[in-house]
Amino acid sequence: MSTPSAPATSARRVLGEVVRFLLVGGLATVVSFVGFNALVHGLALGSAPLHDQPLTAFVLVNVLAGCVAYAGMRAWAFRDREIGDASTGLVRFFGLGALTMAIPVVCLWVSRHVLGQAGPIADNLAANVIGLGLGTATRFWVFRRFVFDQPGPEPCSNAA
């Protein structure tokens, strides 16, 4: 029986990271989506305390979602990667996360202030579909490159 080649092992490792990243990001997205729609559109609250402040609401719920994401990525999604300095990694995660959060915030701002769209469908399409899609691809590369930047040891093979 032959052992997998180094490129195949590397591809499997990256694919595993992508899948785990997307699952953790999915959970963080649920936190963000539900929180945003509760604060801005009254989903499940009956009232919308930040109806006139959608950008503020988006940033607030995404700080909470960022905490969920960091815990999941550190413990599971990028569990096989090392962080040179844990405090530097944490600062990088939230700093770069804040920068990449600008992508959906800009999409939401354009929808609201340039296109004049203010309903739940327009808000969610701008921030949580277009902005999230662009931001997710950017975050995967940024976090993998600048936060969880050191590959862990290669998995051991039990080939005889």
mmCIF file of C-alpha atoms in Angstrom:
data_model
loop_
_atom_site.group_PDB
_atom_site.id
_atom_site.type_symbol
_atom_site.label_atom_id
_atom_site.label_comp_id
_atom_site.label_asym_id
_atom_site.label_seq_id
_atom_site.Cartn_x
_atom_site.Cartn_y
_atom_site.Cartn_z
ATOM 1 C CA MET A 1 0.000 0.000 0.000
ATOM 2 C CA SER A 2 1.448 3.373 -0.970
ATOM 3 C CA THR A 3 1.425 6.489 1.158
ATOM 4 C CA PRO A 4 -0.258 9.646 -0.092
ATOM 5 C CA SER A 5 2.019 12.096 -1.873
ATOM 6 C CA ALA A 6 2.964 15.376 -0.216
ATOM 7 C CA PRO A 7 0.770 17.468 -2.594
ATOM 8 C CA ALA A 8 -2.227 15.175 -1.952
ATOM 9 C CA THR A 9 -1.721 15.390 1.803
ATOM 10 C CA SER A 10 -1.369 19.175 1.575
ATOM 11 C CA ALA A 11 -4.510 19.471 -0.574
ATOM 12 C CA ARG A 12 -6.475 17.343 1.912
ATOM 13 C CA ARG A 13 -5.232 19.479 4.769
ATOM 14 C CA VAL A 14 -6.259 22.729 3.031
ATOM 15 C CA LEU A 15 -9.644 21.251 2.066
ATOM 16 C CA GLY A 16 -10.215 20.275 5.693
ATOM 17 C CA GLU A 17 -9.335 23.805 6.782
ATOM 18 C CA VAL A 18 -11.728 25.284 4.199
ATOM 19 C CA VAL A 19 -14.612 23.037 5.326
ATOM 20 C CA ARG A 20 -14.014 23.728 9.028
ATOM 21 C CA PHE A 21 -13.565 27.474 8.307
ATOM 22 C CA LEU A 22 -16.897 27.546 6.454
ATOM 23 C CA LEU A 23 -18.715 25.663 9.237
ATOM 24 C CA VAL A 24 -17.372 27.962 11.957
ATOM 25 C CA GLY A 25 -18.100 30.947 9.734
ATOM 26 C CA GLY A 26 -21.612 29.598 9.202
ATOM 27 C CA LEU A 27 -22.246 29.588 12.943
ATOM 28 C CA ALA A 28 -20.850 33.126 13.257
ATOM 29 C CA THR A 29 -23.040 34.146 10.304
ATOM 30 C CA VAL A 30 -26.150 32.843 12.055
ATOM 31 C CA VAL A 31 -25.237 34.949 15.112
ATOM 32 C CA SER A 32 -24.697 37.983 12.867
ATOM 33 C CA PHE A 33 -27.796 37.434 10.707
ATOM 34 C CA VAL A 34 -30.200 36.868 13.586
ATOM 35 C CA GLY A 35 -28.709 39.696 15.650
ATOM 36 C CA PHE A 36 -28.763 42.191 12.762
ATOM 37 C CA ASN A 37 -32.337 41.383 11.799
ATOM 38 C CA ALA A 38 -33.465 41.521 15.437
ATOM 39 C CA LEU A 39 -31.882 44.929 16.009
ATOM 40 C CA VAL A 40 -32.771 46.542 12.670
ATOM 41 C CA HIS A 41 -35.973 44.802 11.575
ATOM 42 C CA GLY A 42 -37.411 43.507 14.853
ATOM 43 C CA LEU A 43 -37.041 39.805 14.047
ATOM 44 C CA ALA A 44 -38.129 37.854 17.155
ATOM 45 C CA LEU A 45 -38.027 41.029 19.286
ATOM 46 C CA GLY A 46 -41.222 42.673 18.096
ATOM 47 C CA SER A 47 -39.430 46.016 17.960
ATOM 48 C CA ALA A 48 -36.298 47.173 16.186
ATOM 49 C CA PRO A 49 -34.142 49.145 18.655
ATOM 50 C CA LEU A 50 -31.586 50.125 16.000
ATOM 51 C CA HIS A 51 -33.955 50.496 13.041
ATOM 52 C CA ASP A 52 -32.406 53.835 12.044
ATOM 53 C CA GLN A 53 -28.829 52.666 12.698
ATOM 54 C CA PRO A 54 -28.219 49.605 10.506
ATOM 55 C CA LEU A 55 -24.458 50.148 10.214
ATOM 56 C CA THR A 56 -24.074 50.373 14.003
ATOM 57 C CA ALA A 57 -26.199 47.244 14.441
ATOM 58 C CA PHE A 58 -24.161 45.382 11.835
ATOM 59 C CA VAL A 59 -20.878 46.257 13.533
ATOM 60 C CA LEU A 60 -22.173 45.346 17.026
ATOM 61 C CA VAL A 61 -23.480 41.922 16.079
ATOM 62 C CA ASN A 62 -20.352 41.204 14.068
ATOM 63 C CA VAL A 63 -18.136 41.895 17.078
ATOM 64 C CA LEU A 64 -20.092 39.179 18.903
ATOM 65 C CA ALA A 65 -19.947 36.918 15.831
ATOM 66 C CA GLY A 66 -16.186 37.586 15.655
ATOM 67 C CA CYS A 67 -15.756 36.234 19.189
ATOM 68 C CA VAL A 68 -17.667 33.090 18.214
ATOM 69 C CA ALA A 69 -15.554 32.782 15.058
ATOM 70 C CA TYR A 70 -12.221 33.215 16.848
ATOM 71 C CA ALA A 71 -13.052 30.542 19.409
ATOM 72 C CA GLY A 72 -14.152 28.104 16.696
ATOM 73 C CA MET A 73 -11.243 28.807 14.378
ATOM 74 C CA ARG A 74 -8.606 28.595 17.069
ATOM 75 C CA ALA A 75 -10.038 25.430 18.625
ATOM 76 C CA TRP A 76 -11.178 23.634 15.474
ATOM 77 C CA ALA A 77 -10.890 25.184 11.996
ATOM 78 C CA PHE A 78 -7.161 25.935 12.164
ATOM 79 C CA ARG A 79 -6.360 23.542 15.013
ATOM 80 C CA ASP A 80 -3.369 22.111 13.126
ATOM 81 C CA ARG A 81 -1.754 25.522 12.601
ATOM 82 C CA GLU A 82 0.356 27.373 15.114
ATOM 83 C CA ILE A 83 0.276 31.013 16.126
ATOM 84 C CA GLY A 84 3.728 32.417 16.773
ATOM 85 C CA ASP A 85 2.488 34.611 19.643
ATOM 86 C CA ALA A 86 -1.065 34.053 20.921
ATOM 87 C CA SER A 87 -1.698 37.697 21.852
ATOM 88 C CA THR A 88 -0.369 38.904 18.501
ATOM 89 C CA GLY A 89 -2.583 36.334 16.766
ATOM 90 C CA LEU A 90 -5.624 37.579 18.669
ATOM 91 C CA VAL A 91 -4.888 41.209 17.770
ATOM 92 C CA ARG A 92 -4.303 40.239 14.141
ATOM 93 C CA PHE A 93 -7.530 38.204 14.032
ATOM 94 C CA PHE A 94 -9.716 41.050 15.279
ATOM 95 C CA GLY A 95 -7.769 43.768 13.469
ATOM 96 C CA LEU A 96 -7.877 41.993 10.122
ATOM 97 C CA GLY A 97 -11.446 40.860 10.807
ATOM 98 C CA ALA A 98 -12.420 44.505 11.347
ATOM 99 C CA LEU A 99 -10.737 45.476 8.082
ATOM 100 C CA THR A 100 -12.468 42.720 6.136
ATOM 101 C CA MET A 101 -15.783 43.628 7.816
ATOM 102 C CA ALA A 102 -15.531 46.847 5.821
ATOM 103 C CA ILE A 103 -16.553 44.840 2.738
ATOM 104 C CA PRO A 104 -20.139 44.038 3.855
ATOM 105 C CA VAL A 105 -20.437 47.404 5.638
ATOM 106 C CA VAL A 106 -19.624 49.182 2.362
ATOM 107 C CA CYS A 107 -22.112 46.959 0.514
ATOM 108 C CA LEU A 108 -24.800 47.835 3.086
ATOM 109 C CA TRP A 109 -23.926 51.540 2.937
ATOM 110 C CA VAL A 110 -24.136 51.571 -0.865
ATOM 111 C CA SER A 111 -27.486 49.780 -0.770
ATOM 112 C CA ARG A 112 -28.898 52.190 1.815
ATOM 113 C CA HIS A 113 -27.331 55.504 0.782
ATOM 114 C CA VAL A 114 -26.599 55.218 -2.929
ATOM 115 C CA LEU A 115 -29.345 52.896 -4.121
ATOM 116 C CA GLY A 116 -31.927 54.041 -1.539
ATOM 117 C CA GLN A 117 -32.879 50.484 -0.526
ATOM 118 C CA ALA A 118 -33.845 50.081 3.144
ATOM 119 C CA GLY A 119 -35.975 46.952 3.454
ATOM 120 C CA PRO A 120 -35.041 43.640 5.036
ATOM 121 C CA ILE A 121 -34.444 41.932 1.671
ATOM 122 C CA ALA A 122 -32.195 44.718 0.362
ATOM 123 C CA ASP A 123 -30.258 44.928 3.655
ATOM 124 C CA ASN A 124 -29.687 41.191 3.815
ATOM 125 C CA LEU A 125 -28.810 40.888 0.136
ATOM 126 C CA ALA A 126 -26.255 43.710 0.420
ATOM 127 C CA ALA A 127 -24.669 42.802 3.764
ATOM 128 C CA ASN A 128 -25.323 39.106 4.278
ATOM 129 C CA VAL A 129 -25.124 37.758 0.729
ATOM 130 C CA ILE A 130 -22.913 39.970 -1.449
ATOM 131 C CA GLY A 131 -20.832 41.482 1.355
ATOM 132 C CA LEU A 132 -20.535 38.230 3.285
ATOM 133 C CA GLY A 133 -19.518 36.281 0.188
ATOM 134 C CA LEU A 134 -16.768 38.716 -0.721
ATOM 135 C CA GLY A 135 -15.700 39.097 2.907
ATOM 136 C CA THR A 136 -15.562 35.334 3.569
ATOM 137 C CA ALA A 137 -13.192 34.629 0.698
ATOM 138 C CA THR A 138 -11.002 37.526 1.788
ATOM 139 C CA ARG A 139 -11.042 36.448 5.466
ATOM 140 C CA PHE A 140 -10.036 32.852 4.717
ATOM 141 C CA TRP A 141 -6.935 33.990 2.874
ATOM 142 C CA VAL A 142 -6.103 36.767 5.380
ATOM 143 C CA PHE A 143 -6.561 34.600 8.490
ATOM 144 C CA ARG A 144 -4.665 31.664 7.028
ATOM 145 C CA ARG A 145 -1.838 33.914 5.839
ATOM 146 C CA PHE A 146 -1.505 36.409 8.700
ATOM 147 C CA VAL A 147 -3.119 34.916 11.839
ATOM 148 C CA PHE A 148 -2.879 31.126 11.749
ATOM 149 C CA ASP A 149 0.287 31.407 9.717
ATOM 150 C CA GLN A 150 2.439 28.499 10.823
ATOM 151 C CA PRO A 151 1.579 25.010 9.577
ATOM 152 C CA GLY A 152 1.590 22.452 12.348
ATOM 153 C CA PRO A 153 3.494 19.185 12.089
ATOM 154 C CA GLU A 154 2.594 16.896 9.198
ATOM 155 C CA PRO A 155 0.265 14.066 10.209
ATOM 156 C CA CYS A 156 2.045 10.803 10.860
ATOM 157 C CA SER A 157 1.598 8.003 8.384
ATOM 158 C CA ASN A 158 1.347 4.433 9.583
ATOM 159 C CA ALA A 159 2.628 2.975 6.339
ATOM 160 C CA ALA A 160 4.478 -0.296 6.688
#
